[in-house]
XYZ file of C-alpha atoms in Angstrom:
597
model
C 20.704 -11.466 45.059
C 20.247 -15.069 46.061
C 17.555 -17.346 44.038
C 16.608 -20.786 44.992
C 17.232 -23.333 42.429
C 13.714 -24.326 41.892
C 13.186 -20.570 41.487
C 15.357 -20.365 38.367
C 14.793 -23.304 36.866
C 11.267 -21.727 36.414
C 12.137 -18.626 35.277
C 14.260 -20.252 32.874
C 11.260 -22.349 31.503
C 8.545 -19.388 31.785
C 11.467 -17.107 29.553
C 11.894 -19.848 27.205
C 7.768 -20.203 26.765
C 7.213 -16.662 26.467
C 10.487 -16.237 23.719
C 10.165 -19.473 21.448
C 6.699 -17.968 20.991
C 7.307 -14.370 19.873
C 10.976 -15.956 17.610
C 9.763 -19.071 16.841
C 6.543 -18.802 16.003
C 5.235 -15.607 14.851
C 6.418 -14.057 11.716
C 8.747 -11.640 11.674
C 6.121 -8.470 11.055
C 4.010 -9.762 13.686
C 6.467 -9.761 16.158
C 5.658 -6.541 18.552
C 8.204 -4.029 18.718
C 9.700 -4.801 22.258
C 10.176 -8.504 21.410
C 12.647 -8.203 18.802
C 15.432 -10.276 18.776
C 18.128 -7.926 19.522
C 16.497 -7.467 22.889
C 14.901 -10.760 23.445
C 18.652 -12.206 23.650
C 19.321 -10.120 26.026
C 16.416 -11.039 27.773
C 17.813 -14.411 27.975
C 21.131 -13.194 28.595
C 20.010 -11.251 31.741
C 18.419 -14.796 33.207
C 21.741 -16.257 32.571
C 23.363 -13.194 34.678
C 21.308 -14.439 37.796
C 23.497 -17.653 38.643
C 27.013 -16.469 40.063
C 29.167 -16.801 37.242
C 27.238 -14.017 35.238
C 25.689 -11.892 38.424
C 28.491 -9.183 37.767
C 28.796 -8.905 34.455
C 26.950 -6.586 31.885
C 25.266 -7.103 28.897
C 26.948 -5.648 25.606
C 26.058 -4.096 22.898
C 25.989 -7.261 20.567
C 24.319 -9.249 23.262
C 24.046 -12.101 21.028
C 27.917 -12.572 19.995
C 28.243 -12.687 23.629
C 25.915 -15.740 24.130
C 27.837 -17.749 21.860
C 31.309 -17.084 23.679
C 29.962 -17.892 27.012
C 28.028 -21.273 25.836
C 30.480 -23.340 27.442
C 29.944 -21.680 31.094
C 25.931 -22.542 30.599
C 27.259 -25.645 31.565
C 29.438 -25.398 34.335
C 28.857 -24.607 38.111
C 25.642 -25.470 39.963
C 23.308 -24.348 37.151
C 24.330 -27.498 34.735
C 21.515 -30.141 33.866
C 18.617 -30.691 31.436
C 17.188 -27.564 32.135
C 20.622 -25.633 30.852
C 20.598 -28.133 28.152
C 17.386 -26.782 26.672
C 18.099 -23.441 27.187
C 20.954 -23.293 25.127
C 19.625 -25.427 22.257
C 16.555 -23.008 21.924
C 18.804 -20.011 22.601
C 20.345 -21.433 19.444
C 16.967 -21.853 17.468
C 16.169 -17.987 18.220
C 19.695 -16.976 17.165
C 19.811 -18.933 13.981
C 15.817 -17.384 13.357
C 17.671 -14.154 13.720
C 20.189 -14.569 11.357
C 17.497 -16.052 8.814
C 15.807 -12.481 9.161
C 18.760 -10.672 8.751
C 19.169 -12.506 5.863
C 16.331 -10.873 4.035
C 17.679 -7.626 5.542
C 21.079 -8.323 3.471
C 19.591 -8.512 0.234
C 18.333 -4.657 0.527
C 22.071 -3.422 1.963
C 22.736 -1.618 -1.683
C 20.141 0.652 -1.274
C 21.139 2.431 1.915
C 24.096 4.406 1.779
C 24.699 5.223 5.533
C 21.542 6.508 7.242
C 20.317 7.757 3.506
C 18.549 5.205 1.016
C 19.931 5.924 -2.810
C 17.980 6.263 -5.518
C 17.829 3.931 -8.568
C 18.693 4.863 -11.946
C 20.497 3.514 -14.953
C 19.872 -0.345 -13.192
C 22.084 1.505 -10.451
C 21.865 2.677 -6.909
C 22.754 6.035 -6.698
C 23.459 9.051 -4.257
C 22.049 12.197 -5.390
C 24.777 15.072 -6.095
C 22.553 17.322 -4.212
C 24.296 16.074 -0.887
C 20.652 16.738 0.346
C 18.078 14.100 1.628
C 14.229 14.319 2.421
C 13.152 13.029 6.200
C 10.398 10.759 6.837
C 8.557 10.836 9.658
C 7.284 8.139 11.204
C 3.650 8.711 12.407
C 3.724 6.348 15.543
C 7.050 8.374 16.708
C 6.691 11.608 15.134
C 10.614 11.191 14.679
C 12.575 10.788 11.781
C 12.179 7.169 10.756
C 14.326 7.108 7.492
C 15.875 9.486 4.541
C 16.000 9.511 0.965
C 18.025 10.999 -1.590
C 16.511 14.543 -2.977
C 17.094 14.413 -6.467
C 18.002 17.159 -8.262
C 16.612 18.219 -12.029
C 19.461 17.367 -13.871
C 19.373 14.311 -12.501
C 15.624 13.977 -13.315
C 16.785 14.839 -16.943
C 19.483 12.105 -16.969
C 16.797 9.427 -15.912
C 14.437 10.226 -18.649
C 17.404 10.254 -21.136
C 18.328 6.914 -20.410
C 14.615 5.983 -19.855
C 14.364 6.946 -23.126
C 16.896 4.683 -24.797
C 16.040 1.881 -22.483
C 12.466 2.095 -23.744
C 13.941 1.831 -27.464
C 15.556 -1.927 -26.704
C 12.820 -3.429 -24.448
C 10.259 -2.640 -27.201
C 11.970 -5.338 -28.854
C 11.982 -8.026 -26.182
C 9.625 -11.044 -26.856
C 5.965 -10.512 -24.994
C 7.067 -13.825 -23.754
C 10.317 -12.706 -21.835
C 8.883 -9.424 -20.793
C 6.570 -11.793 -19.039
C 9.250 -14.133 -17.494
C 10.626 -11.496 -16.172
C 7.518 -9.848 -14.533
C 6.795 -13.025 -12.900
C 10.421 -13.469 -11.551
C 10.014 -10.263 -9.835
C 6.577 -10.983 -8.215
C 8.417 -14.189 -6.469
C 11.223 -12.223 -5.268
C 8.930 -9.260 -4.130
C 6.309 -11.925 -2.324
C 9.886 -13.781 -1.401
C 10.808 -10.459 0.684
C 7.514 -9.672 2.143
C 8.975 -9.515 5.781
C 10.978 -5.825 5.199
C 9.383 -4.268 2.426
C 5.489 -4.617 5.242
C 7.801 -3.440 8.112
C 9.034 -0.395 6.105
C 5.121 0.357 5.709
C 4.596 -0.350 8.897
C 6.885 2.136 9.839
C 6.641 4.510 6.936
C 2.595 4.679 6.965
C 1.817 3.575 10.120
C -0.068 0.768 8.192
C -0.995 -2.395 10.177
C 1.856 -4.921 10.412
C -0.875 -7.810 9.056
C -2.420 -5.410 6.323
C 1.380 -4.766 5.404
C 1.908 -7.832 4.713
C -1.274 -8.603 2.690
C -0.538 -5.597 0.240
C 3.058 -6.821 -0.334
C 1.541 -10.637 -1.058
C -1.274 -8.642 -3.439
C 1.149 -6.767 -5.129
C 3.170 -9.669 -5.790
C -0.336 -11.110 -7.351
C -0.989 -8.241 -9.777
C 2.264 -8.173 -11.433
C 2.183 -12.018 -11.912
C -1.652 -11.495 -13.546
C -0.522 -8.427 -15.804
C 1.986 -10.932 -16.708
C -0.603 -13.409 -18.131
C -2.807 -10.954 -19.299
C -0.427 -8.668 -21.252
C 0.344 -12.118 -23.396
C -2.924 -12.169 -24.142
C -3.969 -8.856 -24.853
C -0.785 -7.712 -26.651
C -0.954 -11.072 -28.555
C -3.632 -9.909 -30.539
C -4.092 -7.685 -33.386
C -7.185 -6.532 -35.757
C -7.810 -7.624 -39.046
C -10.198 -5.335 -41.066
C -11.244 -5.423 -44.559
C -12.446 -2.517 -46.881
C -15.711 -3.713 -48.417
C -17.482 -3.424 -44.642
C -18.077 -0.366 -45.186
C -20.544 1.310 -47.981
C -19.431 2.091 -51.370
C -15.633 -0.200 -50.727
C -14.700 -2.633 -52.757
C -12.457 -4.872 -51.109
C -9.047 -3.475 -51.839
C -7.712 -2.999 -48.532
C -6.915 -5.038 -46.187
C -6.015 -3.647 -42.307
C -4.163 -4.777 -39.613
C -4.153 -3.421 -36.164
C -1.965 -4.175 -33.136
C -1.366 -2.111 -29.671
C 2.813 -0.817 -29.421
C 4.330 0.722 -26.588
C 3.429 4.681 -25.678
C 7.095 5.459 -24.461
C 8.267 6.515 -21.111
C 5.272 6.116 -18.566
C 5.491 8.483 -15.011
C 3.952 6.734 -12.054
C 3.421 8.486 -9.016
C 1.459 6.180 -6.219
C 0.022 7.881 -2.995
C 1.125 7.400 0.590
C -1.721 4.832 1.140
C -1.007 1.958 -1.175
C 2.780 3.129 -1.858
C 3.557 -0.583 -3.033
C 0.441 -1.944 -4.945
C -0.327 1.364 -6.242
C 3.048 1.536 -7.759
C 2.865 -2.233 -8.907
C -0.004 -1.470 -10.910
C 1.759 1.301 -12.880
C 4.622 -0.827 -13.432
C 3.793 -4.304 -14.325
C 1.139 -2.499 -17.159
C 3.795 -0.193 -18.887
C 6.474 -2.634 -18.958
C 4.209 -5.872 -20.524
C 3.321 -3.341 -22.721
C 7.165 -2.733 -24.053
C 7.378 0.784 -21.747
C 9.869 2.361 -19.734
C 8.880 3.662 -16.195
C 10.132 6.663 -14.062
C 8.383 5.991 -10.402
C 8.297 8.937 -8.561
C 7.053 7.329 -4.665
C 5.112 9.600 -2.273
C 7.440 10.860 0.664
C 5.994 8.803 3.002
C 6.092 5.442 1.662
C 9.459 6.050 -0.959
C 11.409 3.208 1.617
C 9.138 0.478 0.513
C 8.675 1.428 -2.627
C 12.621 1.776 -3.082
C 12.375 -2.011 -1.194
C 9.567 -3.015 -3.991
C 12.060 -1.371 -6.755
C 15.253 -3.565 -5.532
C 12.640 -6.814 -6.060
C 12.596 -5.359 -9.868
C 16.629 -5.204 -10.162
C 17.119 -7.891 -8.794
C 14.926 -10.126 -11.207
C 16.987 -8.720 -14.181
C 15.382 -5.802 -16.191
C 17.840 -4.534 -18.488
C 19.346 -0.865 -17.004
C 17.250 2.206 -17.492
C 14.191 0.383 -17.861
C 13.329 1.091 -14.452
C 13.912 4.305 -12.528
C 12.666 5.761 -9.059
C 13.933 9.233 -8.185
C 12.720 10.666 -4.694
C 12.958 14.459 -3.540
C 10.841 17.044 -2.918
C 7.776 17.787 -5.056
C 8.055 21.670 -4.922
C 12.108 20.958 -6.952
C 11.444 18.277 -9.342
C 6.981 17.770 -8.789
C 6.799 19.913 -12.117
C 9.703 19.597 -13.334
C 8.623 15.632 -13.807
C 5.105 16.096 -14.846
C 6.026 18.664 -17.197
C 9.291 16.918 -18.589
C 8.677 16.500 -22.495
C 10.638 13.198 -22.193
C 7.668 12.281 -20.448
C 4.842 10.074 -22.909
C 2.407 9.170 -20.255
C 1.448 10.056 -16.119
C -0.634 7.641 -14.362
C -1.097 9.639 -10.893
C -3.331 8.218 -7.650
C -3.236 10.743 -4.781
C -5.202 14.189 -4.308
C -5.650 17.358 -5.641
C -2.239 17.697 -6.955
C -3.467 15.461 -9.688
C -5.668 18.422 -11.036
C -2.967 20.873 -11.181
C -0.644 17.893 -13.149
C -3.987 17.522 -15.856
C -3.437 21.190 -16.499
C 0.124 21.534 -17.000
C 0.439 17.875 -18.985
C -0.806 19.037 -22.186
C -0.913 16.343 -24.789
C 0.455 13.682 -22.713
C -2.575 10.817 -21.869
C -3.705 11.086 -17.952
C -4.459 7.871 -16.107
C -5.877 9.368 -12.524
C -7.314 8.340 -9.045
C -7.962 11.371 -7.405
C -10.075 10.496 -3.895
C -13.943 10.339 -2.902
C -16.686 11.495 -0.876
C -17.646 7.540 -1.073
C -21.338 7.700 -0.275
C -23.285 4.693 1.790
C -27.066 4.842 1.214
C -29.086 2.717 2.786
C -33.029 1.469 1.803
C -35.531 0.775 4.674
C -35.382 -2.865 3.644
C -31.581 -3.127 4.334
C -30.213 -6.000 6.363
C -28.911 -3.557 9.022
C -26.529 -6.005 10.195
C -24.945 -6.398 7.144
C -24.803 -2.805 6.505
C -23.153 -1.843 10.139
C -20.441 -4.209 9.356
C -19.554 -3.173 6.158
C -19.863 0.272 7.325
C -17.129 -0.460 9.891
C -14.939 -2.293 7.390
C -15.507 0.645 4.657
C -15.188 3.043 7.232
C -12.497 2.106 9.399
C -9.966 -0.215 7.583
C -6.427 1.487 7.359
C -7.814 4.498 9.955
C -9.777 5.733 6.923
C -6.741 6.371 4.826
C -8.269 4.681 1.547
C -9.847 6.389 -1.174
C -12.501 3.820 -1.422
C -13.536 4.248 2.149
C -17.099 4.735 2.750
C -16.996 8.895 3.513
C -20.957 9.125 4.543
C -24.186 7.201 5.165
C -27.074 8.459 4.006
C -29.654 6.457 5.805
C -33.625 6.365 5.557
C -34.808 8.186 9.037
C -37.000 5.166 10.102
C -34.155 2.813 10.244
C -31.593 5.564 11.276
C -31.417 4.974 14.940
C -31.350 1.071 14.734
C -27.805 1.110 12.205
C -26.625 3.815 14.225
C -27.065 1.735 17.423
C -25.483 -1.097 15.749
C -22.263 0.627 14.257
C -21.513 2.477 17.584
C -21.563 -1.788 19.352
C -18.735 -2.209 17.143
C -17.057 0.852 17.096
C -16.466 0.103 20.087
C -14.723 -3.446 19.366
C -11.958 -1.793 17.462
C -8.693 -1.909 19.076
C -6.399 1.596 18.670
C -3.097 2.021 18.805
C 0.400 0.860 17.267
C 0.122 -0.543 13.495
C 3.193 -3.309 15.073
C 0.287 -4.324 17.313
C -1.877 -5.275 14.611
C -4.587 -2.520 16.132
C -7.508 -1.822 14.234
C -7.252 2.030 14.021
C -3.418 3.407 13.997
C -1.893 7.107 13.536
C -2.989 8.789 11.024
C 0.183 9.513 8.610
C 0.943 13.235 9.623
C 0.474 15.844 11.886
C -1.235 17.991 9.361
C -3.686 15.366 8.451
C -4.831 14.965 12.165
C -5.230 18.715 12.338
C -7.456 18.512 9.557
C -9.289 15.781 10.918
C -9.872 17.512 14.001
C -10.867 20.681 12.181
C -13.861 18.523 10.684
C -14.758 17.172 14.232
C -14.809 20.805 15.410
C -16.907 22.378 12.698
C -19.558 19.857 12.752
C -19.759 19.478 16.991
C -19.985 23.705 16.702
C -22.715 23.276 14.280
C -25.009 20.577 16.018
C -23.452 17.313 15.170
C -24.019 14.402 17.775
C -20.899 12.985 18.731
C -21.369 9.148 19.158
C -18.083 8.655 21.235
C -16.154 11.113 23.221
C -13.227 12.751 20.460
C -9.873 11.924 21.631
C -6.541 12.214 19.749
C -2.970 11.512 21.188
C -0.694 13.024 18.421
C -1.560 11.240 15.145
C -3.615 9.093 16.595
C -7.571 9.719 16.570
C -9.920 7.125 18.058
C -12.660 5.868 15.303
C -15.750 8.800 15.872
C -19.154 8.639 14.629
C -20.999 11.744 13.394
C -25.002 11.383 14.033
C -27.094 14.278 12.721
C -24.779 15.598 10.388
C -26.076 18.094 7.919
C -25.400 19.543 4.573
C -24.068 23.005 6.007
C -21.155 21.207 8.005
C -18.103 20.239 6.001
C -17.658 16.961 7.286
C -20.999 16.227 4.582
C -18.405 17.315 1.494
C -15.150 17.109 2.235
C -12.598 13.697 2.695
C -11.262 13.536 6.027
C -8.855 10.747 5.077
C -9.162 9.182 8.950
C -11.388 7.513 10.966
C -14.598 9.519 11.483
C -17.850 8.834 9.689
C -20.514 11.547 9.332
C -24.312 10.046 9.387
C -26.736 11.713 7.446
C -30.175 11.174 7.929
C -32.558 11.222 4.822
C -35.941 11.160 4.017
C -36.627 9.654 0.516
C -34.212 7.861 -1.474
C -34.222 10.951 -3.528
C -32.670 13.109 -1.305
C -29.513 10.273 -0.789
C -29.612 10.609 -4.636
C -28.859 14.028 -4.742
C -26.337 14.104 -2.211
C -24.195 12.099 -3.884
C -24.665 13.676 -7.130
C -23.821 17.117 -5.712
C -20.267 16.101 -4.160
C -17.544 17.365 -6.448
C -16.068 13.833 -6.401
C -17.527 10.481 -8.126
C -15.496 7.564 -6.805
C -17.158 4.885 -5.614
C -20.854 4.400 -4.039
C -22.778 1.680 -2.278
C -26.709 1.030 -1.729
C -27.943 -1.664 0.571
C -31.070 -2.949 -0.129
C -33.044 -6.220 -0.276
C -34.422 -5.123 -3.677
C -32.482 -5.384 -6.876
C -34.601 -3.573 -8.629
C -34.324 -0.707 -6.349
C -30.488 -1.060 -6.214
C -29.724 -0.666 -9.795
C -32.124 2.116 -10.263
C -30.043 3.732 -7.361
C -26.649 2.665 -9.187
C -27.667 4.106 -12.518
C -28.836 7.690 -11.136
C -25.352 7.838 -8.954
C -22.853 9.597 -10.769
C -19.950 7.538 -9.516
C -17.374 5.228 -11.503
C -18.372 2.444 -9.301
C -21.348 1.240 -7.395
C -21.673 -1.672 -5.218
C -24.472 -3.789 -4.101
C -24.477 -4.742 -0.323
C -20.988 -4.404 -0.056
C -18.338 -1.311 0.917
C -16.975 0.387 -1.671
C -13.104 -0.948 -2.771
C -10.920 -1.270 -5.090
C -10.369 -4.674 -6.508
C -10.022 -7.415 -7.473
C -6.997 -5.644 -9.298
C -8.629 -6.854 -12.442
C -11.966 -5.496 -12.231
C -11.936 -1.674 -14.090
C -11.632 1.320 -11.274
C -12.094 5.178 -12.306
C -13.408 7.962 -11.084
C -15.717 10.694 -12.620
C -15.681 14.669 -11.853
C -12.948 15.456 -9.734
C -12.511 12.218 -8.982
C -10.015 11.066 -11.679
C -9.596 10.299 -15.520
C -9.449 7.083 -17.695
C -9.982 3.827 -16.050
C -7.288 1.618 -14.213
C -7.402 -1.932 -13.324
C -4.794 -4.417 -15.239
C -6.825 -4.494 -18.772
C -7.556 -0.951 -19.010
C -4.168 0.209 -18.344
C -2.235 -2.047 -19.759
C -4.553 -0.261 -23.496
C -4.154 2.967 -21.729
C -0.279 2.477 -21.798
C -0.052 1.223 -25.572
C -1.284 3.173 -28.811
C -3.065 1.654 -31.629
C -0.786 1.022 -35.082
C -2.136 0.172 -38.100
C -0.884 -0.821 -41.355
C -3.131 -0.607 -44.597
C -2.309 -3.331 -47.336
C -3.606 -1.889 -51.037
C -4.369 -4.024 -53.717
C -4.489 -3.429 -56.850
C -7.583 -4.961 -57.796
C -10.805 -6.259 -55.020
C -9.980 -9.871 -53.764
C -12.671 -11.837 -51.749
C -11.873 -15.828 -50.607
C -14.155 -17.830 -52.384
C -13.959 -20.539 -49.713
């Protein structure tokens, strides 16, 4: 193969363009899959192989160790000059830019034990005795992606035991350390962003940008249950006697909030890191121990999320995260009497747990039929994108996703005109690509989608865009016409298809919301206030917002669900008091006492 000299000097410059760009520019998660380092080296290398002294050679496995042995031939023969120069010192730039990210990488080597991650117990990484491990899928590939210890119930036991006696000492720790320590491990877990988003992109198939953001967020809520536990735990009651009728004052009461014990959290596939963060951070402050048990898909970064907790210096036991398979230790977990307190986001598992827990307090999230009414006043605009955001985001994998609009009939074709215009702006395909609608997380969960499609297209549903699915991945659909007989009205697809339902009073959207088994969330979207907390106050919903999307957060602001929906109230306040119990100590004296001032 002969090239001109002119000819490589520009390929040289046009490779050096395109790879300082993807290496040097763009952080790491953003980098697309087939620009990686490992093969953009070899990229480079295979320029280098055009000139003579590299034509007949092939590239190795380590293609980078073999750019830095053959540095000194860059130099010699008739490709030598500025050109060369530059080459290798950027060459250079993208190796040492490699090495940074492998860095980060490094930190994380503990918790993989060949092609298995360990589990964590007793401030130790662990292999599980089983000799067994659980495959996750990845739902780009539909191939195995990673593996994870399956616990076994005597292990299970040994965590709460320790859990136990962990929970004992830490109880004792100063609010104030507790807190140091909480923020320490939001820097390192904000610090190591880059691998813990890239396990979600790969574990979730979760946008590499939105990846990122929960990771950041996550980082954020443990830093503000840091701040906030001081403050809340800081405080105690004082209560005198003679308040009430027919007391003299003789007693005098004090109140203050101490630890429940050992605290279960369980986070969903979804949110596998900031729904985890926000059952941790709140039972530690509070002077708890914490078993995580992580979702299947989604235990990698969560076991990432659990090494940022390790390594900012809990004391051993404090923390635990066992992974396995729910139908060997699910129950066994829930059930375990070591077990004080289960704070559960995810499905309808959480309604078989309530039944078996007993006494134990229930902190639950349990998913929504998220309803979207909208007044003839609305600002339609507003409303289509909001619907697209509430919609769409994350495929429609978030509980808080708006799950149907129930729209006045005289304004019905207008938003649905508007919606499909930017339905059909969303990009699909690849979370690494940063696309607005990615795979849904399993096979199963497309099946079901697609089940939904089917039922309501047999029954007279208007399809606003042709249905197309390529394994886990289902283009964003829009359901016109829908009606109450087609299951798409009721039940939570969990992926990107929104049923429209047109209504004709604002009673009717009323009562369609109020007959769903779930409350979540609700919106209404409407240019009269008046009208819009009328609306809020007759939906029977946890949460109802005002010209906005349903969603959950700011982390501080209370989130709950009624009916099926869930029990008790999250957000950092409210479960930092669910996670503590009240303690009071009664001083009696022997005759009334008042301060005279």
């Amino acid at each position: 193969m002969i090239i001109s000299r002119s000819l490589y000097k520009n390929l040289i410059i046009i490779s050096l363009s395109l790879d300082f760009f993807f290496f040097g520019c763009l952080p790491t998660p953003f980098v697309p899959s087939h620009w990686r380092m490992e093969q953009g080296v070899a990229y480079l290398l295979l320029i280098c192989m055009i000139t003579r002294q590299h034509q007949n050679q092939t590239i190795p496995e380590t293609p980078h160790l073999y750019f830095l042995t053959h540095t000194r031939t860059l130099f010699q023969g008739s490709g030598r000059g500025l050109h060369l120069k530059l080459f290798l010192f950027l060459s250079l730039f993208l190796f040492v830019k490699f090495l940074i990210s492998m860095a980060g990488i490094g930190v994380f080597s503990e918790i993989l034990d060949g092609d298995v991650y360990k589990y964590y117990a007793e401030g130790e990484w662990k292999r599980s005795s089983s000799g067994k491990s659980v495959a996750i899928v990845n739902p780009t590939t539909r191939k195995t992606q990673y593996k994870v210890q399956a616990c076994t119930q005597e292990e299970v036991n040994m965590v709460m035991e320790t859990a136990q006696s962990a929970q004992k000492l830490w109880a004792k720790t100063p609010l104030w350390r507790r807190a140091e320590l909480l923020h320490k491990a939001a820097a390192i877990l904000k610090e190591h962003k880059a691998p813990i988003a890239e396990c979600l992109v790969k574990e979730i198939a979760k946008p590499a940008k939105d990846s990122v953001t929960e990771v950041v967020r996550s980082g954020d809520l443990v830093s503000y249950c840091a701040e906030e536990g001081v403050r809340i735990l800081g405080e105690g009651k004082f209560l005198v006697s003679d308040s009430f009728p027919g007391n003299e004052r003789t007693k005098y009461c004090l109140t203050s909030k101490i630890p429940i014990g050992v605290v279960l959290a369980i986070p969903p596939f979804n949110y596998p890191v900031n729904l985890a963060v926000s059952k941790i951070a709140p039972a530690l402050i509070a002077g708890n121990s914490i078993v995580l048990k992580p979702p299947t898909q989604g235990s990698v970064a969560a076991l990432h999320m659990v090494h940022c907790f390790h390594l900012a210096g809990f004391p051993k036991g404090l923390i635990s995260c066992v992974t396995g398979r729910g139908s060997e230790i699910g129950d066994f977990l829930t059930m375990h009497p070591g077990v004080n307190c289960i704070s559960f986001t995810g499905g309808d598992t959480g309604i078989a747990i309530s039944k078996k827990a007993g006494m134990v307090p229930l902190q639950m999230e349990l998913g929504g039929k998220d309803a979207c009414i909208v007044l003839e006043d609305a600002d339609l605009d507003l409303v289509a994108t909001n619907v697209i955001k509430g919609g769409f985001s994350y495929s429609g994998q978030r509980c808080t996703a708006v799950k149907v609009i129930l729209v006045m009939e005289s304004v019905a074709d207008a938003l649905v005109e508007k919606v499909k215009a930017r339905v059909a702006k969303l990009t699909v395909g690849p979370p690494e690509e940063d696309c607005d609608i990615t795979p849904v997380v399993s096979e199963s969960s497309s099946n079901y989608i697609e089940g939904l499609v089917k039922d309501a297209k047999q029954k007279g549903a208007t399809l606003c865009q042709e249905y197309r699915r390529e394994g886990n991945l289902i283009w964003p659909l829009l359901l016109d016409n829908v009606r109450p007989d087609m299951r798409i009205a009721w039940e939570e697809p969990f992926g990107p298809i929104l049923p429209v339902i047109r209504i004709s009073s604002v009673e009717e959207g009323i009562h369609h919301c109020n007959a769903s088994n779930f409350g979540l969330q609700g919106c209404v979207f409407t240019r009269d206030i008046n009208k819009a907390m009328l609306i809020s106050d007759a939906m029977e919903t946890g949460t109802v917002q005002i010209n906005s999307a349903p969603a959950r957060g700011p982390d501080h602001f209370p989130f709950q669900g009624i009916k099926d929906s869930g029990i008790g109230s999250q957000g950092i306040t409210n479960s930092i008091n669910m996670m503590t119990k009240v303690k009071t100590t009664i001083i009696n004296l022997p005759t009334p006492s008042y301060t005279m001032g």
